[in-house]
Amino acid sequence: MKGQQQITPIQLSMLFFIFLTGSAVIVIPAPLIGNAGNGAWLSLLLSFIGAIALLATVLSLHKMHPRLTFIEYSRSLVGKWLTVLIGIPFAFTQLNSTAGIVLDIGLFMTSSMLRETPLYLFNLIIFIAVAFTARGGIELFARMFPMLIITSILFITVILLLAAGHYDIEFLLPVMPDGIKPILHGTYFSFLGFPYSELVIFSMLLPFVSNQDYVSVKKGMVSALTFNGIYLVAVTICALLVFGPIAGDRPYSTYEVARVTRFDILIGYSLITTSYMKAVITFYILYMTIVHLLKVKDPNVLIFPLALICFLFSLIQLSLGHARWGEHVTVAEPLLKLCSYIIPLIFIAIIAYFKKNKKRAAAT
């Protein structure tokens, strides 16, 4: 499949920015402010530093194995069965994330715009769109998504500028009224949970770059991560400027900012569009993970059954209730991603480092 589907380093960087920003620009301010209060933006800065370290690890492994995905070079480094042991929670967490992204779209629509519409109907429609887009391949959505993310970011920026008349700088102070612990709590959520720990799974897409220009890939991904960090900090600060600490009590505080300007339809469009794009990318990574883990000969047969499984899993998450789902996102999901993404990445990086040094010593 890698021989048939290729993208440029610029397209990869755009997909990386979309993947990190996605629904986070709408969803993350409220729970982050709820955890960290006025210091939510400091939590994002700390998380950004950790994200740079994670990205450096992913890129160093890619430099050592430029034509292989995370699953493929894990197999070459630690063997088949240990890779399966790593790959099962790796894939399950991607399944959980894909279902959760789509569930967030439905919860937003049924709680703010279309209250009488069944939630499962939104989930079904989005998953059908996700499946057909993923079936078109990475070349298709790498060309399609940049225009969508540009319009979404433009709309959100316009909303934040229009809301400037409602900003109160005093809402940003004091930054740490309860000390450093809330800041660290917010960092725990935004780094281990959403969105920065998820950049690990982007290692499944790096081999699709056409010319394997490592320098261009590195510069593009670092730039995308930097712009993402700046934008998330800006959106979070704007939510604080309008609502203060009570922004954490509003499930979609960016949408509430838009309601103040009476242009909330633009935020609705942006949330649906960015969440759809992030769902497609996450679903495609899940698809590639299973294909490489099981060595499937005809990968296309997996697309629609996998989409059905994700849809059913979203219904299971829905059955837990809105409150339990919120608790899962803020408490359980960071631990799940720590064990499924970050620890396996560090383990594989250590093995790769020692094997590289061993080969170098043997050569000398």
Short mmCIF file of C-alpha atoms in Angstrom, two decimals:
data_model
loop_
_atom_site.label_atom_id
_atom_site.label_comp_id
_atom_site.label_asym_id
_atom_site.label_seq_id
_atom_site.Cartn_x
_atom_site.Cartn_y
_atom_site.Cartn_z
CA MET A 1 0.00 0.00 0.00
CA LYS A 2 2.85 2.37 0.66
CA GLY A 3 3.96 1.98 -2.94
CA GLN A 4 0.53 3.04 -4.18
CA GLN A 5 -0.21 5.90 -1.78
CA GLN A 6 2.26 8.76 -1.39
CA ILE A 7 2.08 12.30 -0.03
CA THR A 8 4.50 15.20 0.14
CA PRO A 9 6.19 16.47 3.34
CA ILE A 10 3.96 19.57 3.21
CA GLN A 11 0.81 17.43 3.00
CA LEU A 12 2.08 15.33 5.92
CA SER A 13 2.63 18.49 7.97
CA MET A 14 -0.88 19.71 7.19
CA LEU A 15 -2.35 16.35 8.21
CA PHE A 16 -0.29 16.48 11.42
CA PHE A 17 -1.62 19.95 12.26
CA ILE A 18 -5.19 18.84 11.50
CA PHE A 19 -4.70 15.71 13.61
CA LEU A 20 -3.43 17.65 16.63
CA THR A 21 -5.78 20.61 16.33
CA GLY A 22 -8.90 18.87 15.07
CA SER A 23 -11.65 18.91 17.63
CA ALA A 24 -9.18 20.03 20.34
CA VAL A 25 -9.56 23.69 19.40
CA ILE A 26 -13.25 23.49 20.37
CA VAL A 27 -13.31 20.75 23.00
CA ILE A 28 -10.13 21.18 25.06
CA PRO A 29 -10.53 24.66 26.67
CA ALA A 30 -13.43 23.73 28.99
CA PRO A 31 -12.02 20.59 30.70
CA LEU A 32 -8.54 22.12 30.76
CA ILE A 33 -9.79 25.29 32.48
CA GLY A 34 -11.86 23.09 34.79
CA ASN A 35 -8.67 21.30 35.86
CA ALA A 36 -6.14 24.14 35.86
CA GLY A 37 -8.26 27.28 36.28
CA ASN A 38 -6.59 30.51 35.16
CA GLY A 39 -3.34 28.63 34.64
CA ALA A 40 -4.76 26.47 31.84
CA TRP A 41 -2.52 28.17 29.29
CA LEU A 42 0.53 27.32 31.43
CA SER A 43 -0.56 23.68 31.39
CA LEU A 44 -0.62 23.82 27.60
CA LEU A 45 2.89 25.27 27.50
CA LEU A 46 4.20 22.48 29.74
CA SER A 47 2.38 19.92 27.61
CA PHE A 48 3.92 21.45 24.50
CA ILE A 49 7.42 20.89 25.90
CA GLY A 50 6.58 17.24 26.51
CA ALA A 51 5.10 16.99 23.01
CA ILE A 52 8.37 18.26 21.49
CA ALA A 53 10.22 15.45 23.30
CA LEU A 54 7.70 12.87 22.05
CA LEU A 55 7.95 14.16 18.49
CA ALA A 56 11.76 14.05 18.66
CA THR A 57 11.54 10.38 19.69
CA VAL A 58 9.10 9.54 16.88
CA LEU A 59 11.27 11.32 14.31
CA SER A 60 14.49 9.68 15.50
CA LEU A 61 12.91 6.24 15.11
CA HIS A 62 11.64 7.25 11.68
CA LYS A 63 15.15 8.35 10.70
CA MET A 64 16.48 4.91 11.65
CA HIS A 65 13.64 3.10 9.83
CA PRO A 66 12.43 5.52 7.13
CA ARG A 67 10.38 3.00 5.13
CA LEU A 68 8.68 1.28 8.06
CA THR A 69 5.68 2.06 10.25
CA PHE A 70 5.78 1.81 14.05
CA ILE A 71 4.39 -1.73 13.94
CA GLU A 72 6.85 -2.83 11.25
CA TYR A 73 10.02 -1.58 12.94
CA SER A 74 8.76 -2.83 16.30
CA ARG A 75 8.54 -6.29 14.73
CA SER A 76 12.10 -6.00 13.44
CA LEU A 77 13.40 -4.78 16.82
CA VAL A 78 11.56 -6.91 19.39
CA GLY A 79 10.04 -9.76 17.39
CA LYS A 80 6.58 -10.85 16.34
CA TRP A 81 4.92 -11.76 19.63
CA LEU A 82 6.11 -8.80 21.65
CA THR A 83 4.93 -6.56 18.80
CA VAL A 84 1.50 -8.20 19.01
CA LEU A 85 1.52 -7.58 22.77
CA ILE A 86 2.32 -3.91 22.11
CA GLY A 87 0.00 -3.65 19.10
CA ILE A 88 -3.24 -4.85 20.73
CA PRO A 89 -3.57 -1.98 23.27
CA PHE A 90 -2.08 0.35 20.63
CA ALA A 91 -4.95 -0.50 18.26
CA PHE A 92 -7.61 -0.60 20.99
CA THR A 93 -6.76 2.93 22.14
CA GLN A 94 -7.05 4.14 18.54
CA LEU A 95 -10.47 2.47 18.36
CA ASN A 96 -11.46 4.23 21.58
CA SER A 97 -10.21 7.58 20.24
CA THR A 98 -12.00 7.24 16.89
CA ALA A 99 -15.29 6.40 18.57
CA GLY A 100 -14.78 9.19 21.11
CA ILE A 101 -14.12 11.85 18.48
CA VAL A 102 -17.35 11.02 16.66
CA LEU A 103 -19.25 10.77 19.94
CA ASP A 104 -18.09 14.29 20.84
CA ILE A 105 -19.57 15.59 17.58
CA GLY A 106 -22.91 13.99 18.38
CA LEU A 107 -22.92 15.22 21.98
CA PHE A 108 -22.21 18.75 20.81
CA MET A 109 -24.99 18.71 18.22
CA THR A 110 -27.63 17.16 20.49
CA SER A 111 -26.77 19.42 23.44
CA SER A 112 -26.51 22.74 21.61
CA MET A 113 -28.15 22.76 18.17
CA LEU A 114 -30.40 19.79 17.34
CA ARG A 115 -31.63 18.67 20.72
CA GLU A 116 -34.45 16.41 19.47
CA THR A 117 -32.32 14.38 17.05
CA PRO A 118 -31.13 10.93 18.25
CA LEU A 119 -27.41 10.87 18.97
CA TYR A 120 -26.83 7.55 17.23
CA LEU A 121 -28.03 9.11 13.97
CA PHE A 122 -25.20 11.66 14.01
CA ASN A 123 -22.68 8.95 14.82
CA LEU A 124 -23.89 6.74 11.98
CA ILE A 125 -23.76 9.53 9.39
CA ILE A 126 -20.27 10.62 10.45
CA PHE A 127 -18.91 7.06 10.42
CA ILE A 128 -20.30 6.47 6.93
CA ALA A 129 -18.52 9.63 5.75
CA VAL A 130 -15.34 8.61 7.59
CA ALA A 131 -15.33 5.13 6.05
CA PHE A 132 -15.80 6.35 2.48
CA THR A 133 -13.12 9.02 2.91
CA ALA A 134 -10.63 6.56 4.39
CA ARG A 135 -11.35 4.09 1.59
CA GLY A 136 -10.24 6.76 -0.91
CA GLY A 137 -6.80 6.62 0.67
CA ILE A 138 -4.37 9.05 2.23
CA GLU A 139 -3.65 10.80 -1.08
CA LEU A 140 -7.32 11.77 -1.34
CA PHE A 141 -7.81 13.32 2.08
CA ALA A 142 -4.30 14.83 2.11
CA ARG A 143 -5.40 16.93 -0.87
CA MET A 144 -8.91 17.59 0.44
CA PHE A 145 -8.35 18.50 4.11
CA PRO A 146 -6.08 21.59 3.88
CA MET A 147 -8.85 23.78 2.46
CA LEU A 148 -11.28 22.59 5.15
CA ILE A 149 -8.87 23.28 8.01
CA ILE A 150 -8.00 26.72 6.60
CA THR A 151 -11.68 27.74 6.51
CA SER A 152 -12.28 26.31 10.00
CA ILE A 153 -9.30 28.12 11.53
CA LEU A 154 -10.30 31.31 9.72
CA PHE A 155 -13.85 31.12 11.13
CA ILE A 156 -12.59 30.50 14.66
CA THR A 157 -10.12 33.38 14.36
CA VAL A 158 -12.89 35.71 13.17
CA ILE A 159 -15.04 34.68 16.16
CA LEU A 160 -12.20 35.37 18.60
CA LEU A 161 -11.61 38.80 17.06
CA LEU A 162 -15.31 39.70 17.13
CA ALA A 163 -15.47 38.72 20.80
CA ALA A 164 -12.65 41.15 21.70
CA GLY A 165 -15.15 43.69 23.04
CA HIS A 166 -16.17 41.19 25.75
CA TYR A 167 -12.64 40.43 26.96
CA ASP A 168 -11.77 41.29 30.55
CA ILE A 169 -8.05 41.07 31.30
CA GLU A 170 -8.76 40.76 35.04
CA PHE A 171 -10.19 37.28 34.43
CA LEU A 172 -6.63 36.04 33.78
CA LEU A 173 -5.53 36.90 37.32
CA PRO A 174 -4.45 35.41 39.62
CA VAL A 175 -2.70 32.82 37.44
CA MET A 176 -2.08 30.28 40.21
CA PRO A 177 -4.44 31.02 43.11
CA ASP A 178 -4.22 27.41 44.34
CA GLY A 179 -0.55 26.78 43.66
CA ILE A 180 1.11 24.55 41.09
CA LYS A 181 -1.05 21.42 41.54
CA PRO A 182 -3.95 22.52 39.29
CA ILE A 183 -1.41 23.42 36.58
CA LEU A 184 0.12 19.95 36.79
CA HIS A 185 -3.36 18.42 36.73
CA GLY A 186 -4.10 20.31 33.53
CA THR A 187 -0.76 19.20 32.10
CA TYR A 188 -1.61 15.59 32.94
CA PHE A 189 -4.85 15.94 30.98
CA SER A 190 -3.52 17.81 27.94
CA PHE A 191 -0.23 15.92 27.57
CA LEU A 192 -1.07 12.34 28.50
CA GLY A 193 -4.69 12.57 27.45
CA PHE A 194 -5.67 14.93 24.69
CA PRO A 195 -4.18 15.90 22.28
CA TYR A 196 -0.41 15.53 22.61
CA SER A 197 0.12 11.87 23.53
CA GLU A 198 -1.76 10.98 20.35
CA LEU A 199 1.07 12.24 18.14
CA VAL A 200 2.77 8.86 18.77
CA ILE A 201 0.35 7.07 16.45
CA PHE A 202 1.26 9.44 13.62
CA SER A 203 4.36 7.25 13.25
CA MET A 204 2.08 4.94 11.24
CA LEU A 205 1.82 7.56 8.46
CA LEU A 206 5.44 8.75 8.14
CA PRO A 207 6.45 6.11 5.54
CA PHE A 208 3.85 7.49 3.13
CA VAL A 209 6.03 10.55 2.42
CA SER A 210 7.13 10.28 -1.21
CA ASN A 211 10.79 11.32 -1.21
CA GLN A 212 11.59 10.53 2.45
CA ASP A 213 13.29 13.90 2.92
CA TYR A 214 13.89 13.69 6.67
CA VAL A 215 14.84 17.36 7.06
CA SER A 216 11.63 18.55 5.33
CA VAL A 217 9.51 16.13 7.36
CA LYS A 218 11.15 17.27 10.61
CA LYS A 219 10.78 20.99 9.86
CA GLY A 220 7.19 20.58 8.74
CA MET A 221 6.08 18.56 11.75
CA VAL A 222 7.83 20.82 14.27
CA SER A 223 6.23 23.85 12.60
CA ALA A 224 2.80 22.18 12.70
CA LEU A 225 3.21 21.31 16.38
CA THR A 226 4.36 24.85 17.20
CA PHE A 227 1.45 26.49 15.41
CA ASN A 228 -0.93 24.05 17.11
CA GLY A 229 0.46 24.97 20.53
CA ILE A 230 0.16 28.70 19.86
CA TYR A 231 -3.40 28.36 18.60
CA LEU A 232 -4.61 26.20 21.50
CA VAL A 233 -3.09 28.65 23.99
CA ALA A 234 -4.78 31.57 22.20
CA VAL A 235 -8.20 29.88 22.16
CA THR A 236 -7.90 28.93 25.85
CA ILE A 237 -6.88 32.47 26.86
CA CYS A 238 -9.79 33.93 24.88
CA ALA A 239 -12.25 31.63 26.68
CA LEU A 240 -10.80 32.81 30.00
CA LEU A 241 -10.99 36.46 28.93
CA VAL A 242 -14.73 36.13 28.26
CA PHE A 243 -15.89 33.84 31.07
CA GLY A 244 -13.05 33.64 33.57
CA PRO A 245 -12.71 30.43 35.59
CA ILE A 246 -16.38 29.53 34.99
CA ALA A 247 -15.38 28.72 31.40
CA GLY A 248 -14.50 25.31 32.83
CA ASP A 249 -18.18 24.75 33.67
CA ARG A 250 -19.26 25.26 30.05
CA PRO A 251 -18.80 22.03 28.04
CA TYR A 252 -17.99 23.88 24.80
CA SER A 253 -16.59 27.20 25.97
CA THR A 254 -15.39 28.21 22.48
CA TYR A 255 -18.93 27.73 21.22
CA GLU A 256 -20.19 29.85 24.12
CA VAL A 257 -17.76 32.60 23.09
CA ALA A 258 -19.23 32.40 19.58
CA ARG A 259 -22.76 32.72 20.98
CA VAL A 260 -21.76 36.03 22.52
CA THR A 261 -20.93 37.28 19.00
CA ARG A 262 -24.09 35.68 17.51
CA PHE A 263 -21.97 33.77 14.99
CA ASP A 264 -22.23 30.39 16.71
CA ILE A 265 -23.09 28.66 13.42
CA LEU A 266 -19.47 29.20 12.33
CA ILE A 267 -18.20 27.36 15.39
CA GLY A 268 -20.71 24.58 14.70
CA TYR A 269 -19.30 24.22 11.20
CA SER A 270 -15.72 24.30 12.52
CA LEU A 271 -16.34 21.65 15.19
CA ILE A 272 -18.04 19.26 12.78
CA THR A 273 -15.43 19.77 10.06
CA THR A 274 -12.33 19.53 12.26
CA SER A 275 -13.70 16.55 14.21
CA TYR A 276 -14.59 14.77 10.97
CA MET A 277 -11.05 15.28 9.63
CA LYS A 278 -9.45 14.10 12.88
CA ALA A 279 -11.77 11.08 12.92
CA VAL A 280 -10.74 10.17 9.35
CA ILE A 281 -7.02 10.40 10.17
CA THR A 282 -7.37 8.42 13.42
CA PHE A 283 -9.55 5.81 11.71
CA TYR A 284 -7.04 5.48 8.86
CA ILE A 285 -4.19 5.02 11.36
CA LEU A 286 -6.26 2.35 13.15
CA TYR A 287 -6.86 0.68 9.79
CA MET A 288 -3.13 0.73 8.95
CA THR A 289 -2.24 -0.58 12.41
CA ILE A 290 -4.50 -3.61 12.01
CA VAL A 291 -3.33 -4.20 8.42
CA HIS A 292 0.33 -4.29 9.49
CA LEU A 293 -0.32 -6.12 12.74
CA LEU A 294 -2.26 -8.93 11.04
CA LYS A 295 -0.48 -8.69 7.66
CA VAL A 296 -3.78 -8.56 5.79
CA LYS A 297 -3.37 -9.32 2.07
CA ASP A 298 -6.50 -7.45 0.90
CA PRO A 299 -6.69 -4.39 3.21
CA ASN A 300 -9.76 -2.78 1.61
CA VAL A 301 -12.06 -5.47 3.01
CA LEU A 302 -11.40 -4.12 6.52
CA ILE A 303 -12.66 -0.56 6.00
CA PHE A 304 -16.42 -0.94 6.41
CA PRO A 305 -16.40 -3.71 9.08
CA LEU A 306 -13.94 -1.60 11.08
CA ALA A 307 -16.18 1.46 10.72
CA LEU A 308 -19.12 -0.62 11.97
CA ILE A 309 -17.10 -1.74 14.99
CA CYS A 310 -16.18 1.88 15.76
CA PHE A 311 -19.84 2.91 15.47
CA LEU A 312 -20.96 0.15 17.84
CA PHE A 313 -18.17 1.04 20.26
CA SER A 314 -19.37 4.66 20.28
CA LEU A 315 -22.83 3.39 21.27
CA ILE A 316 -21.26 1.46 24.15
CA GLN A 317 -19.51 4.63 25.29
CA LEU A 318 -22.80 6.51 24.97
CA SER A 319 -24.56 3.95 27.16
CA LEU A 320 -22.25 4.91 30.04
CA GLY A 321 -23.92 8.33 30.20
CA HIS A 322 -22.63 11.84 29.59
CA ALA A 323 -21.11 12.23 33.07
CA ARG A 324 -19.28 8.89 32.94
CA TRP A 325 -17.99 9.72 29.46
CA GLY A 326 -16.58 13.03 30.74
CA GLU A 327 -14.89 11.21 33.62
CA HIS A 328 -13.45 8.67 31.18
CA VAL A 329 -11.94 11.43 29.00
CA THR A 330 -10.34 13.37 31.86
CA VAL A 331 -9.30 10.51 34.19
CA ALA A 332 -9.07 7.12 32.46
CA GLU A 333 -7.99 8.13 28.96
CA PRO A 334 -4.67 9.74 30.00
CA LEU A 335 -3.68 6.52 31.78
CA LEU A 336 -4.79 4.43 28.80
CA LYS A 337 -2.71 6.50 26.38
CA LEU A 338 0.29 6.49 28.71
CA CYS A 339 0.28 2.68 28.74
CA SER A 340 -0.67 2.21 25.07
CA TYR A 341 1.30 4.97 23.33
CA ILE A 342 4.04 6.59 25.39
CA ILE A 343 5.49 3.62 27.29
CA PRO A 344 5.68 1.39 24.15
CA LEU A 345 7.31 4.25 22.21
CA ILE A 346 9.95 4.78 24.90
CA PHE A 347 10.54 1.01 25.14
CA ILE A 348 11.02 0.65 21.36
CA ALA A 349 13.27 3.74 21.29
CA ILE A 350 15.51 2.29 24.02
CA ILE A 351 15.77 -1.05 22.18
CA ALA A 352 16.56 0.74 18.91
CA TYR A 353 19.23 2.86 20.63
CA PHE A 354 21.02 -0.14 22.16
CA LYS A 355 20.84 -2.15 18.94
CA LYS A 356 22.23 0.78 16.98
CA ASN A 357 25.13 1.16 19.43
CA LYS A 358 25.74 -2.59 19.34
CA LYS A 359 25.99 -2.55 15.54
CA ARG A 360 28.28 0.47 15.67
CA ALA A 361 30.54 -1.25 18.20
CA ALA A 362 30.61 -4.43 16.11
CA ALA A 363 31.53 -2.44 13.00
CA THR A 364 34.50 -0.86 14.75
#
